Amino acid sequence: MAKNLIRLGKYTVELKDGGEPEEFCDDMEKFVKVERLDDSSPKENEVDWTPDELVKAANNQFSLKPPDLIGTSEKLWMGAVYTVKLYFLRFKVLGKSPESLKKMVKAALHGLDESIELYEAWLFAEDFHKYSNGLIHFSKKDFQSRMKEVENFIVKFSQIDEEAGSRAAGKIMADVEKCEAKKGTIQLGKRRYGYDYIVH
């Protein structure tokens, strides 16, 4: 199937010239029903995914005989990404790339007692993203221990207090080279969230 296929009402279009599908869909949904049709829009989009639901799905896939390690990896990565995005959307800041999310994680963890452990857990989440794409491999024992670390990250990161989060968001917004003032909305699961800044 061609990449970036999108259904607009009764029409199917292909987004070209390096357009951002997520941004395009967000804009067009104000006027017409939009449905992503390419491989990046799996059936999971029909579920009201939350970080907790993604962790539950990851555990279900890991408990299969044999375990679905690719599916587990994908859900763990998505759970970590959703956790960071949802946390910073409280401050109207949206991370658009894995690199921007890593920067946001560093900023939020700065000065916290568990900063080293939680940042390492974020790196494990990145490893699961690579694992799901066949870029790296590790043993089932390592897989399971890293899985627990990512699950812990998903719980603990969302509990970082508002004051620390506000400081982190302010620091990120001050980086004019990486942070752009731009209002919009994004859909995560079945909910939409507003943002005033995008971190590239």
mmCIF file of N, CA and C in Angstrom, residues 79-153:
data_model
loop_
_atom_site.group_PDB
_atom_site.id
_atom_site.type_symbol
_atom_site.label_atom_id
_atom_site.label_comp_id
_atom_site.label_asym_id
_atom_site.label_seq_id
_atom_site.Cartn_x
_atom_site.Cartn_y
_atom_site.Cartn_z
ATOM 1 N N GLY A 79 3.467 3.503 24.691
ATOM 2 C CA GLY A 79 3.086 3.886 26.049
ATOM 3 C C GLY A 79 3.985 4.967 26.608
ATOM 4 N N ALA A 80 5.296 4.841 26.371
ATOM 5 C CA ALA A 80 6.243 5.855 26.843
ATOM 6 C C ALA A 80 6.038 7.176 26.107
ATOM 7 N N VAL A 81 5.833 7.109 24.802
ATOM 8 C CA VAL A 81 5.601 8.318 24.002
ATOM 9 C C VAL A 81 4.334 9.031 24.456
ATOM 10 N N TYR A 82 3.241 8.279 24.601
ATOM 11 C CA TYR A 82 1.978 8.875 25.051
ATOM 12 C C TYR A 82 2.154 9.524 26.420
ATOM 13 N N THR A 83 2.896 8.865 27.303
ATOM 14 C CA THR A 83 3.104 9.397 28.651
ATOM 15 C C THR A 83 3.762 10.770 28.606
ATOM 16 N N VAL A 84 4.833 10.894 27.824
ATOM 17 C CA VAL A 84 5.556 12.168 27.736
ATOM 18 C C VAL A 84 4.703 13.224 27.035
ATOM 19 N N LYS A 85 4.052 12.834 25.941
ATOM 20 C CA LYS A 85 3.219 13.806 25.221
ATOM 21 C C LYS A 85 2.082 14.313 26.104
ATOM 22 N N LEU A 86 1.387 13.400 26.774
ATOM 23 C CA LEU A 86 0.262 13.803 27.619
ATOM 24 C C LEU A 86 0.721 14.694 28.766
ATOM 25 N N TYR A 87 1.877 14.385 29.339
ATOM 26 C CA TYR A 87 2.385 15.195 30.449
ATOM 27 C C TYR A 87 2.627 16.632 29.992
ATOM 28 N N PHE A 88 3.312 16.804 28.864
ATOM 29 C CA PHE A 88 3.653 18.157 28.421
ATOM 30 C C PHE A 88 2.477 18.884 27.776
ATOM 31 N N LEU A 89 1.471 18.146 27.320
ATOM 32 C CA LEU A 89 0.279 18.816 26.802
ATOM 33 C C LEU A 89 -0.475 19.542 27.912
ATOM 34 N N ARG A 90 -0.211 19.178 29.177
ATOM 35 C CA ARG A 90 -0.771 19.957 30.292
ATOM 36 C C ARG A 90 -0.295 21.401 30.223
ATOM 37 N N PHE A 91 0.908 21.581 29.661
ATOM 38 C CA PHE A 91 1.509 22.916 29.567
ATOM 39 C C PHE A 91 1.443 23.456 28.136
ATOM 40 N N LYS A 92 0.601 22.800 27.318
ATOM 41 C CA LYS A 92 0.353 23.227 25.932
ATOM 42 C C LYS A 92 1.593 23.113 25.048
ATOM 43 N N VAL A 93 2.444 22.123 25.341
ATOM 44 C CA VAL A 93 3.664 21.901 24.559
ATOM 45 C C VAL A 93 3.599 20.508 23.936
ATOM 46 N N LEU A 94 3.837 20.418 22.631
ATOM 47 C CA LEU A 94 3.771 19.145 21.913
ATOM 48 C C LEU A 94 5.129 18.774 21.343
ATOM 49 N N GLY A 95 5.621 17.587 21.685
ATOM 50 C CA GLY A 95 6.838 17.047 21.080
ATOM 51 C C GLY A 95 6.490 16.336 19.789
ATOM 52 N N LYS A 96 7.231 16.626 18.709
ATOM 53 C CA LYS A 96 6.886 16.088 17.395
ATOM 54 C C LYS A 96 7.789 14.957 16.928
ATOM 55 N N SER A 97 8.902 14.716 17.596
ATOM 56 C CA SER A 97 9.849 13.714 17.114
ATOM 57 C C SER A 97 10.455 12.978 18.304
ATOM 58 N N PRO A 98 11.011 11.781 18.079
ATOM 59 C CA PRO A 98 11.694 11.082 19.176
ATOM 60 C C PRO A 98 12.783 11.923 19.822
ATOM 61 N N GLU A 99 13.506 12.709 19.016
ATOM 62 C CA GLU A 99 14.573 13.546 19.564
ATOM 63 C C GLU A 99 14.006 14.647 20.457
ATOM 64 N N SER A 100 12.889 15.238 20.044
ATOM 65 C CA SER A 100 12.282 16.285 20.876
ATOM 66 C C SER A 100 11.733 15.694 22.169
ATOM 67 N N LEU A 101 11.179 14.493 22.102
ATOM 68 C CA LEU A 101 10.658 13.845 23.307
ATOM 69 C C LEU A 101 11.787 13.540 24.290
ATOM 70 N N LYS A 102 12.938 13.112 23.761
ATOM 71 C CA LYS A 102 14.088 12.840 24.637
ATOM 72 C C LYS A 102 14.514 14.115 25.361
ATOM 73 N N LYS A 103 14.554 15.223 24.635
ATOM 74 C CA LYS A 103 14.919 16.506 25.241
ATOM 75 C C LYS A 103 13.911 16.889 26.337
ATOM 76 N N MET A 104 12.634 16.641 26.086
ATOM 77 C CA MET A 104 11.589 16.975 27.057
ATOM 78 C C MET A 104 11.691 16.095 28.298
ATOM 79 N N VAL A 105 12.021 14.823 28.092
ATOM 80 C CA VAL A 105 12.223 13.913 29.224
ATOM 81 C C VAL A 105 13.374 14.409 30.096
ATOM 82 N N LYS A 106 14.494 14.764 29.468
ATOM 83 C CA LYS A 106 15.654 15.276 30.216
ATOM 84 C C LYS A 106 15.278 16.499 31.038
ATOM 85 N N ALA A 107 14.541 17.418 30.427
ATOM 86 C CA ALA A 107 14.166 18.660 31.111
ATOM 87 C C ALA A 107 13.265 18.379 32.307
ATOM 88 N N ALA A 108 12.314 17.465 32.146
ATOM 89 C CA ALA A 108 11.378 17.163 33.233
ATOM 90 C C ALA A 108 12.059 16.436 34.388
ATOM 91 N N LEU A 109 13.063 15.613 34.075
ATOM 92 C CA LEU A 109 13.731 14.813 35.105
ATOM 93 C C LEU A 109 14.844 15.572 35.822
ATOM 94 N N HIS A 110 15.230 16.729 35.299
ATOM 95 C CA HIS A 110 16.356 17.479 35.869
ATOM 96 C C HIS A 110 16.136 17.772 37.353
ATOM 97 N N GLY A 111 17.084 17.326 38.172
ATOM 98 C CA GLY A 111 17.039 17.606 39.603
ATOM 99 C C GLY A 111 16.203 16.651 40.431
ATOM 100 N N LEU A 112 15.548 15.678 39.797
ATOM 101 C CA LEU A 112 14.736 14.717 40.546
ATOM 102 C C LEU A 112 15.605 13.596 41.109
ATOM 103 N N ASP A 113 15.184 13.031 42.238
ATOM 104 C CA ASP A 113 15.952 11.961 42.885
ATOM 105 C C ASP A 113 16.130 10.749 41.972
ATOM 106 N N GLU A 114 15.105 10.427 41.202
ATOM 107 C CA GLU A 114 15.142 9.228 40.357
ATOM 108 C C GLU A 114 15.483 9.560 38.908
ATOM 109 N N SER A 115 16.117 10.693 38.677
ATOM 110 C CA SER A 115 16.341 11.139 37.298
ATOM 111 C C SER A 115 17.171 10.146 36.488
ATOM 112 N N ILE A 116 18.224 9.587 37.089
ATOM 113 C CA ILE A 116 19.105 8.669 36.357
ATOM 114 C C ILE A 116 18.351 7.402 35.965
ATOM 115 N N GLU A 117 17.628 6.813 36.938
ATOM 116 C CA GLU A 117 16.895 5.578 36.675
ATOM 117 C C GLU A 117 15.799 5.792 35.633
ATOM 118 N N LEU A 118 15.074 6.906 35.742
ATOM 119 C CA LEU A 118 13.971 7.142 34.815
ATOM 120 C C LEU A 118 14.475 7.496 33.419
ATOM 121 N N TYR A 119 15.595 8.204 33.343
ATOM 122 C CA TYR A 119 16.141 8.507 32.018
ATOM 123 C C TYR A 119 16.644 7.226 31.347
ATOM 124 N N GLU A 120 17.253 6.350 32.134
ATOM 125 C CA GLU A 120 17.692 5.062 31.588
ATOM 126 C C GLU A 120 16.489 4.266 31.082
ATOM 127 N N ALA A 121 15.375 4.346 31.809
ATOM 128 C CA ALA A 121 14.160 3.653 31.377
ATOM 129 C C ALA A 121 13.650 4.228 30.058
ATOM 130 N N TRP A 122 13.767 5.553 29.878
ATOM 131 C CA TRP A 122 13.388 6.149 28.591
ATOM 132 C C TRP A 122 14.275 5.603 27.474
ATOM 133 N N LEU A 123 15.560 5.448 27.740
ATOM 134 C CA LEU A 123 16.462 4.881 26.738
ATOM 135 C C LEU A 123 16.077 3.441 26.414
ATOM 136 N N PHE A 124 15.585 2.704 27.418
ATOM 137 C CA PHE A 124 15.086 1.348 27.161
ATOM 138 C C PHE A 124 13.866 1.406 26.237
ATOM 139 N N ALA A 125 13.002 2.403 26.455
ATOM 140 C CA ALA A 125 11.833 2.561 25.578
ATOM 141 C C ALA A 125 12.283 2.803 24.141
ATOM 142 N N GLU A 126 13.316 3.617 23.977
ATOM 143 C CA GLU A 126 13.874 3.841 22.639
ATOM 144 C C GLU A 126 14.418 2.536 22.057
ATOM 145 N N ASP A 127 15.024 1.716 22.908
ATOM 146 C CA ASP A 127 15.523 0.413 22.453
ATOM 147 C C ASP A 127 14.381 -0.468 21.958
ATOM 148 N N PHE A 128 13.247 -0.420 22.650
ATOM 149 C CA PHE A 128 12.095 -1.204 22.199
ATOM 150 C C PHE A 128 11.602 -0.712 20.842
ATOM 151 N N HIS A 129 11.671 0.591 20.616
ATOM 152 C CA HIS A 129 11.300 1.140 19.311
ATOM 153 C C HIS A 129 12.224 0.573 18.229
ATOM 154 N N LYS A 130 13.524 0.531 18.519
ATOM 155 C CA LYS A 130 14.491 -0.037 17.574
ATOM 156 C C LYS A 130 14.248 -1.536 17.400
ATOM 157 N N TYR A 131 13.940 -2.218 18.505
ATOM 158 C CA TYR A 131 13.687 -3.661 18.461
ATOM 159 C C TYR A 131 12.501 -3.957 17.542
ATOM 160 N N SER A 132 11.440 -3.158 17.671
ATOM 161 C CA SER A 132 10.231 -3.396 16.877
ATOM 162 C C SER A 132 10.483 -3.186 15.389
ATOM 163 N N ASN A 133 11.537 -2.422 15.062
ATOM 164 C CA ASN A 133 11.900 -2.189 13.662
ATOM 165 C C ASN A 133 13.051 -3.079 13.196
ATOM 166 N N GLY A 134 13.440 -4.041 14.042
ATOM 167 C CA GLY A 134 14.477 -4.990 13.665
ATOM 168 C C GLY A 134 15.882 -4.427 13.666
ATOM 169 N N LEU A 135 16.096 -3.305 14.356
ATOM 170 C CA LEU A 135 17.411 -2.660 14.342
ATOM 171 C C LEU A 135 18.347 -3.198 15.417
ATOM 172 N N ILE A 136 17.794 -3.704 16.517
ATOM 173 C CA ILE A 136 18.606 -4.309 17.573
ATOM 174 C C ILE A 136 17.884 -5.541 18.097
ATOM 175 N N HIS A 137 18.603 -6.333 18.892
ATOM 176 C CA HIS A 137 18.013 -7.528 19.494
ATOM 177 C C HIS A 137 18.629 -7.723 20.870
ATOM 178 N N PHE A 138 17.834 -8.216 21.818
ATOM 179 C CA PHE A 138 18.388 -8.602 23.111
ATOM 180 C C PHE A 138 17.644 -9.816 23.637
ATOM 181 N N SER A 139 18.234 -10.497 24.623
ATOM 182 C CA SER A 139 17.698 -11.759 25.128
ATOM 183 C C SER A 139 16.344 -11.554 25.798
ATOM 184 N N LYS A 140 15.617 -12.660 25.959
ATOM 185 C CA LYS A 140 14.307 -12.586 26.609
ATOM 186 C C LYS A 140 14.446 -12.099 28.051
ATOM 187 N N LYS A 141 15.533 -12.504 28.729
ATOM 188 C CA LYS A 141 15.760 -12.067 30.111
ATOM 189 C C LYS A 141 15.938 -10.549 30.166
ATOM 190 N N ASP A 142 16.787 -10.018 29.280
ATOM 191 C CA ASP A 142 16.980 -8.567 29.212
ATOM 192 C C ASP A 142 15.693 -7.874 28.789
ATOM 193 N N PHE A 143 14.979 -8.494 27.871
ATOM 194 C CA PHE A 143 13.716 -7.934 27.391
ATOM 195 C C PHE A 143 12.762 -7.723 28.563
ATOM 196 N N GLN A 144 12.632 -8.761 29.401
ATOM 197 C CA GLN A 144 11.682 -8.702 30.510
ATOM 198 C C GLN A 144 12.085 -7.655 31.552
ATOM 199 N N SER A 145 13.373 -7.568 31.867
ATOM 200 C CA SER A 145 13.813 -6.593 32.870
ATOM 201 C C SER A 145 13.642 -5.165 32.351
ATOM 202 N N ARG A 146 13.928 -4.943 31.072
ATOM 203 C CA ARG A 146 13.753 -3.611 30.485
ATOM 204 C C ARG A 146 12.270 -3.258 30.380
ATOM 205 N N MET A 147 11.480 -4.263 30.128
ATOM 206 C CA MET A 147 10.032 -4.062 30.064
ATOM 207 C C MET A 147 9.512 -3.498 31.385
ATOM 208 N N LYS A 148 9.969 -4.059 32.501
ATOM 209 C CA LYS A 148 9.546 -3.585 33.825
ATOM 210 C C LYS A 148 10.013 -2.151 34.067
ATOM 211 N N GLU A 149 11.216 -1.819 33.599
ATOM 212 C CA GLU A 149 11.735 -0.459 33.758
ATOM 213 C C GLU A 149 10.883 0.552 32.988
ATOM 214 N N VAL A 150 10.468 0.184 31.782
ATOM 215 C CA VAL A 150 9.633 1.084 30.982
ATOM 216 C C VAL A 150 8.253 1.234 31.617
ATOM 217 N N GLU A 151 7.712 0.145 32.123
ATOM 218 C CA GLU A 151 6.424 0.225 32.819
ATOM 219 C C GLU A 151 6.529 1.167 34.019
ATOM 220 N N ASN A 152 7.643 1.092 34.739
ATOM 221 C CA ASN A 152 7.866 1.975 35.885
ATOM 222 C C ASN A 152 7.981 3.435 35.428
ATOM 223 N N PHE A 153 8.658 3.660 34.302
ATOM 224 C CA PHE A 153 8.770 5.011 33.746
ATOM 225 C C PHE A 153 7.389 5.587 33.456
#
